[in-house]
Tab-separated table of C-alpha atoms in Angstrom:
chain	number	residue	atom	x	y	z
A	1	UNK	CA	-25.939	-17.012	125.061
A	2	UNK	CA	-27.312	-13.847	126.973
A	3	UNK	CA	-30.687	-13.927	125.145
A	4	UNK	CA	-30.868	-18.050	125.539
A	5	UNK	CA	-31.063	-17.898	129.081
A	6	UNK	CA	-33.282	-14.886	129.370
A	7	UNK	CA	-35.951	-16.341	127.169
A	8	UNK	CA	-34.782	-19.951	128.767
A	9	UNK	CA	-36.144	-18.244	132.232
A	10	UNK	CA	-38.953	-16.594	130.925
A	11	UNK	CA	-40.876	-19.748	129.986
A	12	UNK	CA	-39.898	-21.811	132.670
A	13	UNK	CA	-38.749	-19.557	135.476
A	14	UNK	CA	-42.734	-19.528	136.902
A	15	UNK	CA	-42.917	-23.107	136.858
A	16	UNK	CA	-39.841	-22.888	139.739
A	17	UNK	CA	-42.008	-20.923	141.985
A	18	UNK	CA	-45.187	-21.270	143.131
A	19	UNK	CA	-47.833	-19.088	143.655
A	20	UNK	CA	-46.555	-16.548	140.975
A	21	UNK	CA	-49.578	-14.416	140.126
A	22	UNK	CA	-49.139	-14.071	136.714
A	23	UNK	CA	-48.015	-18.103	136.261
A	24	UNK	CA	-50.896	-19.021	134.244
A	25	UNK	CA	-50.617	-15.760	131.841
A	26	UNK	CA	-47.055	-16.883	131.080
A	27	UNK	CA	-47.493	-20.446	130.175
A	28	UNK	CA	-50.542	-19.755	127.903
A	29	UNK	CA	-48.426	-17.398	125.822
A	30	UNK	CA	-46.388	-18.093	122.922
A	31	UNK	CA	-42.902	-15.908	122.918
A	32	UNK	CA	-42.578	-13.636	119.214
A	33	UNK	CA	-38.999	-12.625	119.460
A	34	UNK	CA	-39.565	-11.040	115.746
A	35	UNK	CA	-41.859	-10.183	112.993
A	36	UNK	CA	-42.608	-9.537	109.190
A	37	UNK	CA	-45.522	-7.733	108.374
A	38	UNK	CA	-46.638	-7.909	104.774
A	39	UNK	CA	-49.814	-6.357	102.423
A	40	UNK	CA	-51.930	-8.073	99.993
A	41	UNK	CA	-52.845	-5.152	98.442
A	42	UNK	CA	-55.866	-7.332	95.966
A	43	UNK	CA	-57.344	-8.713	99.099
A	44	UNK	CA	-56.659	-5.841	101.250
A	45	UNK	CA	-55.176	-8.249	103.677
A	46	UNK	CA	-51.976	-7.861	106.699
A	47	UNK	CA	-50.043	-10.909	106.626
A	48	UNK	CA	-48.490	-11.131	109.645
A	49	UNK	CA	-44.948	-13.709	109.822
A	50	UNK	CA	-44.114	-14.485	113.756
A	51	UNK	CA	-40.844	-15.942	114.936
A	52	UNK	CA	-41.498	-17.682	118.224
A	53	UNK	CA	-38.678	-18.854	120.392
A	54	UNK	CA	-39.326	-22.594	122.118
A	55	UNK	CA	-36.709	-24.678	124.097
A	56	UNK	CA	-35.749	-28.090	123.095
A	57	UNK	CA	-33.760	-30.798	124.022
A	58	UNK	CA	-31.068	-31.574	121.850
A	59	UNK	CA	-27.919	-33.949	122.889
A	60	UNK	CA	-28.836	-33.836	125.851
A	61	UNK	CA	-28.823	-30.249	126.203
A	62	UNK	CA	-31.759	-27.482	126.529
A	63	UNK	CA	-31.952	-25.368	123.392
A	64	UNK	CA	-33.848	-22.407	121.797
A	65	UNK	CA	-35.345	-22.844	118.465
A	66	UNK	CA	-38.046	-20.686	116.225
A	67	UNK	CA	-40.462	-21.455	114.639
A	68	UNK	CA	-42.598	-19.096	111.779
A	69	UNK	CA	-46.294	-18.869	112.717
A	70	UNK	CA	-48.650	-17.305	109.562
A	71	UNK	CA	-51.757	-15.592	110.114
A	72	UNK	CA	-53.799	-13.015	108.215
A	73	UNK	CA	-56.318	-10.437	108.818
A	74	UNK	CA	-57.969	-7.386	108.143
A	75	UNK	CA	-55.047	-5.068	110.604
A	76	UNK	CA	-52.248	-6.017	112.089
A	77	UNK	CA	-54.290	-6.797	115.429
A	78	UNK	CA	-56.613	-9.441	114.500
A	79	UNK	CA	-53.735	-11.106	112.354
A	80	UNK	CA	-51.995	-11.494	116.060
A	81	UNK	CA	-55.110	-12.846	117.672
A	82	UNK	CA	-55.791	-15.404	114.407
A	83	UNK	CA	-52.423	-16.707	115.190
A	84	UNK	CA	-54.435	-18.631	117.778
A	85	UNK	CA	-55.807	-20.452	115.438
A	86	UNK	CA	-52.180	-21.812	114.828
A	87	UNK	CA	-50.370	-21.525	118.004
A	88	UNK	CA	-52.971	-22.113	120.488
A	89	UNK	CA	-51.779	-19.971	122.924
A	90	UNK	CA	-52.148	-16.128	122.388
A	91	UNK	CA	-48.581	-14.278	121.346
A	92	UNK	CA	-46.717	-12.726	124.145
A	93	UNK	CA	-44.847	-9.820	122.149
A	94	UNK	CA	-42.961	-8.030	125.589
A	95	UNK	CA	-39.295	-9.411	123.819
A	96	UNK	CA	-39.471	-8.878	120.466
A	97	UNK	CA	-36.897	-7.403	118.958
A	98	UNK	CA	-37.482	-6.576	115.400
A	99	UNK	CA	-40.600	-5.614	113.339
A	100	UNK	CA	-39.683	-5.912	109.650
A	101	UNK	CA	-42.328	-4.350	107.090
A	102	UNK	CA	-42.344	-5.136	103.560
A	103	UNK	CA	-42.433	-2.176	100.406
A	104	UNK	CA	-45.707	-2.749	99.796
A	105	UNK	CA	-46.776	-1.442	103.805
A	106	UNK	CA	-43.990	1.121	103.495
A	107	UNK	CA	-46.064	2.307	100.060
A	108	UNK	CA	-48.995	2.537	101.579
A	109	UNK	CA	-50.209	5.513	104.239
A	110	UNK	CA	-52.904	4.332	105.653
A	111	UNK	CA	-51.526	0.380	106.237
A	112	UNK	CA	-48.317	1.672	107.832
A	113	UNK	CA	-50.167	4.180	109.655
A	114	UNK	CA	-52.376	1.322	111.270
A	115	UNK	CA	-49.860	-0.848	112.063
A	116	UNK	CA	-47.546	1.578	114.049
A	117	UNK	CA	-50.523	3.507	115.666
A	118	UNK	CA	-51.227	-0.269	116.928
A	119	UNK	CA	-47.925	-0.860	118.178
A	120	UNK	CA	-47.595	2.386	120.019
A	121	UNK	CA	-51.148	1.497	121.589
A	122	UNK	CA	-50.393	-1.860	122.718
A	123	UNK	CA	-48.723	-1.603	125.921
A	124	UNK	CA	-47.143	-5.063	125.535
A	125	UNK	CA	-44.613	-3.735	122.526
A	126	UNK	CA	-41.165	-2.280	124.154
A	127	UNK	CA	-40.520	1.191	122.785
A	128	UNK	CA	-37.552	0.824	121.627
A	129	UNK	CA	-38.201	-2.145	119.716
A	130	UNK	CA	-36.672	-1.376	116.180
A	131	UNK	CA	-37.963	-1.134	112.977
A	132	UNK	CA	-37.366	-2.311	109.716
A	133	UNK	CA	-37.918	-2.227	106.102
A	134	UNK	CA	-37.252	-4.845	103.470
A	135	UNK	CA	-35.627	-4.610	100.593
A	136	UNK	CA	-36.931	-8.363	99.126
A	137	UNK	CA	-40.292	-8.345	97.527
A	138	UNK	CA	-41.798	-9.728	101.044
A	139	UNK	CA	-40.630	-8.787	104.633
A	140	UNK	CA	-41.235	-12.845	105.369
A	141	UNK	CA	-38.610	-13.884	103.184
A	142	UNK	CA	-35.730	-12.247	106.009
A	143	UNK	CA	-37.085	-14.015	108.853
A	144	UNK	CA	-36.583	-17.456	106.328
A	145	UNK	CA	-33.020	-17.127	106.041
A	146	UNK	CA	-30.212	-18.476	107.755
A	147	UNK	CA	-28.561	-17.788	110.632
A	148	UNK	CA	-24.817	-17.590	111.189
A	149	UNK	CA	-24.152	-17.164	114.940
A	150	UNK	CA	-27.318	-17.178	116.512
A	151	UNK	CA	-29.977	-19.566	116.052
A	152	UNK	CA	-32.393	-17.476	115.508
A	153	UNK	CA	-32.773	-14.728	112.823
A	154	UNK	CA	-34.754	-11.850	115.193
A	155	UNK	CA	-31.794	-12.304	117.388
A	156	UNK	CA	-29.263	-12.452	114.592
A	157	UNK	CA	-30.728	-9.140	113.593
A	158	UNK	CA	-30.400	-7.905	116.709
A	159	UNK	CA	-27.045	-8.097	117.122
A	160	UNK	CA	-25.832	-6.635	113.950
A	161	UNK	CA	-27.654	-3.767	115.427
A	162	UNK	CA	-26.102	-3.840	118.802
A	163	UNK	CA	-23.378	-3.596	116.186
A	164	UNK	CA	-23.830	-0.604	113.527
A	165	UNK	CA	-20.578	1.427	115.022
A	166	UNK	CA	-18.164	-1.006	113.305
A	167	UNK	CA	-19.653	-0.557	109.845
A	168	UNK	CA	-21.760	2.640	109.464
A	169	UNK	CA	-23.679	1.646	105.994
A	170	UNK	CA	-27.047	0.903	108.362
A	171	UNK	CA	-28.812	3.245	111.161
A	172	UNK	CA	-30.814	1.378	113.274
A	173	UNK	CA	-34.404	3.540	113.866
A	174	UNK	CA	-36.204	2.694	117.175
A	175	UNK	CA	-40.469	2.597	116.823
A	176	UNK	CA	-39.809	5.722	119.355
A	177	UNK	CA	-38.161	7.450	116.944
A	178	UNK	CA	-39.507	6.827	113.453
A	179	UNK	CA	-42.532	7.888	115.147
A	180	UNK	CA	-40.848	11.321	116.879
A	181	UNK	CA	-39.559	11.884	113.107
A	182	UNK	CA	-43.312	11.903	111.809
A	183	UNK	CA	-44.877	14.230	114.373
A	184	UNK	CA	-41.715	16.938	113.907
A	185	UNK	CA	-41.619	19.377	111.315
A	186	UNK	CA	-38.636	20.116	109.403
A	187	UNK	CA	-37.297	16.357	109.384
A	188	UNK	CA	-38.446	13.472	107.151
A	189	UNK	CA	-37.716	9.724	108.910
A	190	UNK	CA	-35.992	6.667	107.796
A	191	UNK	CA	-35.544	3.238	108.017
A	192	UNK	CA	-32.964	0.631	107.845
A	193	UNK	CA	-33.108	-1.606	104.832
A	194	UNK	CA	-32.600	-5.555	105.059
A	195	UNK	CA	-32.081	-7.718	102.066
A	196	UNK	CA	-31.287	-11.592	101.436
A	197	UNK	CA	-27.260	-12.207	100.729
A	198	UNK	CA	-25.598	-15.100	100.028
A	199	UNK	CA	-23.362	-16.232	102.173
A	200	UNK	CA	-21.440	-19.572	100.843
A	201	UNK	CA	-23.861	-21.912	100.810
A	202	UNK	CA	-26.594	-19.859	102.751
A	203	UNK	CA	-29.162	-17.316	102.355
A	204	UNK	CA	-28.553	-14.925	105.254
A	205	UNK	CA	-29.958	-11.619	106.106
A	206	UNK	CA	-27.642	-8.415	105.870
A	207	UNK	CA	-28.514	-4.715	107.105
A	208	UNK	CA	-27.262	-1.915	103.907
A	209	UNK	CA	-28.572	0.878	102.903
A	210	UNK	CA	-31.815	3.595	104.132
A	211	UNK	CA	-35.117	4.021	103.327
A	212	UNK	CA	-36.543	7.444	103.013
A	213	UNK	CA	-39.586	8.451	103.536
A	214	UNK	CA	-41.997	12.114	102.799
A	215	UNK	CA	-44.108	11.754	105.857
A	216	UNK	CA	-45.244	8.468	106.669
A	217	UNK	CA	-44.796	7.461	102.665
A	218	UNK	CA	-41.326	5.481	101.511
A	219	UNK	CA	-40.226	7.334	98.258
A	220	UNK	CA	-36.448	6.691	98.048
A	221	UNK	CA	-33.394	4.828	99.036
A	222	UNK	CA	-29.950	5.219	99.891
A	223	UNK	CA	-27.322	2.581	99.479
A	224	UNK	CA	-24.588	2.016	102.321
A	225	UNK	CA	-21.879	3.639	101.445
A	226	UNK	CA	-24.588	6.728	100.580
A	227	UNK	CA	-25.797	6.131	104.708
A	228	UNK	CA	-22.193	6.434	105.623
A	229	UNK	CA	-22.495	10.154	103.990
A	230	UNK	CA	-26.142	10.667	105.510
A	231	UNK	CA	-24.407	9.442	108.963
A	232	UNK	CA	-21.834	12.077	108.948
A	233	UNK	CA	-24.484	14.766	107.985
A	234	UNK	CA	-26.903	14.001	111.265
A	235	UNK	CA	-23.641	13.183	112.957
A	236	UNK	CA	-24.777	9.759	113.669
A	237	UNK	CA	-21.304	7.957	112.384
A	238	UNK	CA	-19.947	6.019	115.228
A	239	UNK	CA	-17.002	4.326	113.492
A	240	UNK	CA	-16.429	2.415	109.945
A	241	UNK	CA	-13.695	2.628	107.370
A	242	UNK	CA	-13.325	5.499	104.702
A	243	UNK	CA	-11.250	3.983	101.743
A	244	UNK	CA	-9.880	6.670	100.308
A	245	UNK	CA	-7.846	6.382	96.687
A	246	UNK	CA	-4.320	8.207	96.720
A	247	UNK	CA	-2.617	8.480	93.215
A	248	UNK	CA	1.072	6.937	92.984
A	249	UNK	CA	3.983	7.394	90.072
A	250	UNK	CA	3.283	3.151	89.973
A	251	UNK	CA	-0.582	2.906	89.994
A	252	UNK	CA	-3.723	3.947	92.456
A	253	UNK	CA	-3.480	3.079	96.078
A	254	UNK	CA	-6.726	1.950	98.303
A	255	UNK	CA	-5.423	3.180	101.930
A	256	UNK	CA	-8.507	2.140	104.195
A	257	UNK	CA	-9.020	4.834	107.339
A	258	UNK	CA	-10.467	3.508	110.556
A	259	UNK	CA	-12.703	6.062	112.184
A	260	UNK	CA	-12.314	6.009	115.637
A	261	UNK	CA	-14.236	9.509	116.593
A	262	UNK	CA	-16.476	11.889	114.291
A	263	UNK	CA	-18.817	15.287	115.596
A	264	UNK	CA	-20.309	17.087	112.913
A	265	UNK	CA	-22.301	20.662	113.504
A	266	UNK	CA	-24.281	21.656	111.227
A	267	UNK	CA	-25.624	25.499	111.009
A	268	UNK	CA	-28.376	27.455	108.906
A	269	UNK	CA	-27.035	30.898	107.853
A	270	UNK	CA	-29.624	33.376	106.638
A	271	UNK	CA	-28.330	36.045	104.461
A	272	UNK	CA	-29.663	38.501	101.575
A	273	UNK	CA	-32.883	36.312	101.266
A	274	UNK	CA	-31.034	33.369	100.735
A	275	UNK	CA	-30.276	29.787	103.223
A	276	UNK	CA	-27.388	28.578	103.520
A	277	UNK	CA	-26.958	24.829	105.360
A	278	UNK	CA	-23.006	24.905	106.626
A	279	UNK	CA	-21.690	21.541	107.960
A	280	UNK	CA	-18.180	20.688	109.572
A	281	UNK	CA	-17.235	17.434	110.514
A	282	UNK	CA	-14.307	16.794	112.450
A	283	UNK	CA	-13.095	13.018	112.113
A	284	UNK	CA	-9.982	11.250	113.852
A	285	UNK	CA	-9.125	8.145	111.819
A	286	UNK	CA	-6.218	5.854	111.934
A	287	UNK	CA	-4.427	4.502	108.797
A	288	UNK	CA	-5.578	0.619	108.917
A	289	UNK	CA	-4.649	-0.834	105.809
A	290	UNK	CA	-2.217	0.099	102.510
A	291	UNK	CA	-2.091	-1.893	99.351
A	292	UNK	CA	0.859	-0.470	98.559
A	293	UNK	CA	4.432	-0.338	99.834
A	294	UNK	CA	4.931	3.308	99.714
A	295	UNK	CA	5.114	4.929	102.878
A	296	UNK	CA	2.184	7.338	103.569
A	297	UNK	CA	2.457	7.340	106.873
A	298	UNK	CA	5.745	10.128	107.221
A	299	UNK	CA	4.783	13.652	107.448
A	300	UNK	CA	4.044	14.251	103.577
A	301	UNK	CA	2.390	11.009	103.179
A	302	UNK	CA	-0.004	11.385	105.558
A	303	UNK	CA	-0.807	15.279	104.255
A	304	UNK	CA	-1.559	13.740	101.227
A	305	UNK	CA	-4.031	11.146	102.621
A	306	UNK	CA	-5.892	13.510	104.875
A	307	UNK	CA	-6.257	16.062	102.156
A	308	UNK	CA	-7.776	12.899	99.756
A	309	UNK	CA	-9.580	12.074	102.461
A	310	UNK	CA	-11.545	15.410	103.290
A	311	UNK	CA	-12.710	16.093	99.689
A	312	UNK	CA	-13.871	12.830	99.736
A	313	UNK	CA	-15.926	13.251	102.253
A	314	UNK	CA	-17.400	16.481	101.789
A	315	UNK	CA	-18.020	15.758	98.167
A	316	UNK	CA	-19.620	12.502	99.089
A	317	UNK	CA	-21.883	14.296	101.398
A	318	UNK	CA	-22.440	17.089	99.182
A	319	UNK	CA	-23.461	14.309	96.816
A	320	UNK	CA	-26.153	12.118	99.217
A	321	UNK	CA	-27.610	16.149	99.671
A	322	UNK	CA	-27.610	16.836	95.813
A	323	UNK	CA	-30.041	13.237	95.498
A	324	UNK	CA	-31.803	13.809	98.275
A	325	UNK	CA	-33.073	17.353	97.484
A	326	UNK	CA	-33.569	16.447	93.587
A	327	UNK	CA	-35.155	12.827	93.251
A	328	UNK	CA	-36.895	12.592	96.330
A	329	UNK	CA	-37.650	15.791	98.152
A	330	UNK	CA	-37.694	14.655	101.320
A	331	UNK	CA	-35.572	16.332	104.690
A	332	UNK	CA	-34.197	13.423	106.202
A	333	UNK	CA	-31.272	15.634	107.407
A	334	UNK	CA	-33.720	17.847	109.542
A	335	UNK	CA	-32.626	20.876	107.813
A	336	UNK	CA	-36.106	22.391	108.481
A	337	UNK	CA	-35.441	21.509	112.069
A	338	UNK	CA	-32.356	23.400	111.898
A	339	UNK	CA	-33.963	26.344	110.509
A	340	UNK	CA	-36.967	26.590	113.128
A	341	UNK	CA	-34.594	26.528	116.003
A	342	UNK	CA	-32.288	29.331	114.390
A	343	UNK	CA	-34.735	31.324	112.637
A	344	UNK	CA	-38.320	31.078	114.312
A	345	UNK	CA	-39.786	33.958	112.580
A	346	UNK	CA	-38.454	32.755	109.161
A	347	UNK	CA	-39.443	29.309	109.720
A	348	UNK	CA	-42.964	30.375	110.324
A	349	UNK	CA	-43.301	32.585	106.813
A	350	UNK	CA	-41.201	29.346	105.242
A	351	UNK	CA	-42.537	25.948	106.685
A	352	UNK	CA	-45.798	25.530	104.178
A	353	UNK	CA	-43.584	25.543	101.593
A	354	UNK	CA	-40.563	23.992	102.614
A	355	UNK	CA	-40.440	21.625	100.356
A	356	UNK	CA	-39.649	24.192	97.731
A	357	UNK	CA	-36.825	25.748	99.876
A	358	UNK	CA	-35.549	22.124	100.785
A	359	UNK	CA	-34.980	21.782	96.783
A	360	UNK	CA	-33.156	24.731	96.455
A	361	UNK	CA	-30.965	25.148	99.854
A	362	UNK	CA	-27.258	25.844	99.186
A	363	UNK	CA	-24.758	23.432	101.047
A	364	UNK	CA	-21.572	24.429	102.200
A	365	UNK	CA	-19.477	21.519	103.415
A	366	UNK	CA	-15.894	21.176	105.074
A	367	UNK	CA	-14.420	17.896	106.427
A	368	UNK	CA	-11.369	18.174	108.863
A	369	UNK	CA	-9.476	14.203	109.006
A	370	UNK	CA	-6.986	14.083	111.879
A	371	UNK	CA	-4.746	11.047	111.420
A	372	UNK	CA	-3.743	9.834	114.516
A	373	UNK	CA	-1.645	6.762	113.954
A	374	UNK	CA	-1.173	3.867	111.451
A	375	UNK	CA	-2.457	0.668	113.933
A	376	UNK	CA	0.337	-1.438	115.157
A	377	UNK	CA	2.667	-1.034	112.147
A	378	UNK	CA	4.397	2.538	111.170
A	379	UNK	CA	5.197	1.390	107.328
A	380	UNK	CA	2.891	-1.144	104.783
A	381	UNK	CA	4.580	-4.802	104.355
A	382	UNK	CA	7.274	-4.931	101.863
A	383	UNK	CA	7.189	-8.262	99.974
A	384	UNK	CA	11.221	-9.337	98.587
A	385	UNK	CA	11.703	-10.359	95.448
């Protein structure tokens, strides 16, 4: 409702007062609350998706809508000025709120490189406006699906953003930051992946999984419950559920963990010519859900769920590291960063051929779960015969 009546007030609130200076700017603008950038790599050609907010009157009551307004063109700035063509009024891009890019721009350098050095040049763009990469052969096909709550999908993405604590299988990547992530060395940057779910009888779009990129090229991909591992590595995990699976005399019991607080410190030790990467991670989770009637919430029960649920953790981490380092060589952990701020002098005789290193670092990993409580209920529901 919040983002109705800010964008409600932005196209009308000049017509309320007179003598506004910038009146006639605003009303020959079209609002883009969104886009999808895509590549025709045969005709060497950015096609550029806009989602532009309009009010409307509907029962009797005003409205915002979206509409999708296509244009091409040789970079991603004369695709926003052919838009014209279309719109008739130039595209007024100071509240938009998602940029999705397609594979195909994430593949290639010198596309993506044009696109975000525009972005960061054009004063109109918020910094923080966040950035995203599809996982659907096209980044157009997101802004096509359906909405849920909102009515319209930039906004819809927005607030699964706003969000990302409560699920932890996404990491939402400012343009500030994917771009902070290129110019350091010792960290690779990612993005957050978006693909097209069905939903009942809808196509919606839902946030899962990272991109990873080797400079400013996407190479690899981790799915969500993989982020949730990468999460706890940069210490980036805000909340979620760990579902750890506790053997029984009877059968295997899911017991789902609701993680309420998580730091993780991460430290490179230099010894005998040799790195070694040591992370910690210190999370306080409460037992949320048991499929079972046996008690693990007493003393020993909940001993035997904490100790499940640190080697699951640091062998889950140990495992996003292990993929990471062999199929697609790039530091998205910042490692390298690590390294530089601990060992200068090494980092200097190391960092032109850190990718070699990066391969071959040794990982030492060791998860502390402190189980606070159980929720509202001290035992699991017993159902009579």
């Amino acid at each position: 409702m919040k983002k109705i009546i800010f964008i409600f007030f932005i196209v009308f609130g000049t017509t309320l007062i007179s003598g506004c200076w910038n009146y006639g700017e605003i009303n020959d603008a079209a609002i883009a609350v969104g886009a999808a950038v895509d590549y025709d790599k045969q005709r060497d050609k950015i096609l550029l998706t806009a989602e532009i907010a309009y009010p409307m009157i509907e029962h009797g009551e005003t409205k915002i809508k979206s509409e999708m307004v296509k244009s091409e063109g040789k970079n991603l700035f004369e695709a926003i000025r052919n838009a014209i063509q279309v719109t008739g009024k130039k595209l007024s891009w100071a509240h938009a709120k998602v940029i999705i890019i397609s594979e195909e721009v994430a593949k290639n350098k010198d596309v993506l490189i044009g696109i975000i050095d525009f972005i960061k040049r054009d004063a109109e763009y918020r910094e923080n406006i966040s950035l995203i990469l599809s996982k659907e052969k096209t980044a157009s096909e997101i802004l096509k699906t359906d909405t849920l709550i909102q009515d319209i999908v930039s906004f819809q993405l927005e607030d699964i953003f706003e969000n990302e604590s409560g699920v932890g299988k996404y990491h939402v990547i400012s343009l500030w930051k994917f771009v902070d992530d290129l110019a350091t060395e010792g960290i690779s940057p990612t993005l957050p992946t978006v693909r097209v779910s069905d939903f009942r009888d809808k196509k919606i779009a839902e946030m899962y999984g990272t991109g990873i990129f080797k400079g400013v090229k996407k190479v690899g991909w981790l799915n969500g419950d993989e982020t949730k591992s990468f999460l706890f590595i940069i210490d980036e995990i805000k909340g979620g559920v760990i579902t750890v699976t506790q053997e029984t005399p009877e059968k295997p019991v899911k017991i789902a963990l609701e993680i309420f607080k998580n730091k993780t410190k991460s430290k490179p030790i230099y010894e005998n010519g040799e790195i070694t990467i040591k992370i910690n991670t210190k999370t306080i989770v409460n037992i949320n859900e048991l499929e079972n009637h046996i008690d693990f919430t007493n003393e020993e029960g909940s001993r035997l769920v904490k100790k499940k649920a640190e080697k699951d953790i640091e062998n889950k981490i140990k495992g996003v590291i292990k993929k990471v380092q062999k199929e697609y060589d790039s530091d998205i952990f910042g490692f390298g960063s690590m390294v530089e701020r601990e060992y200068p002098e090494l980092w200097k005789k190391i960092k032109d051929n850190w990718d070699q290193v990066f391969k071959d670092l040794k990982i030492e990993v060791k998860a502390e779960v402190d189980i606070r409580g159980s929720a509202l209920r001290s035992k699991s529901i017993k159902v009579g015969d």
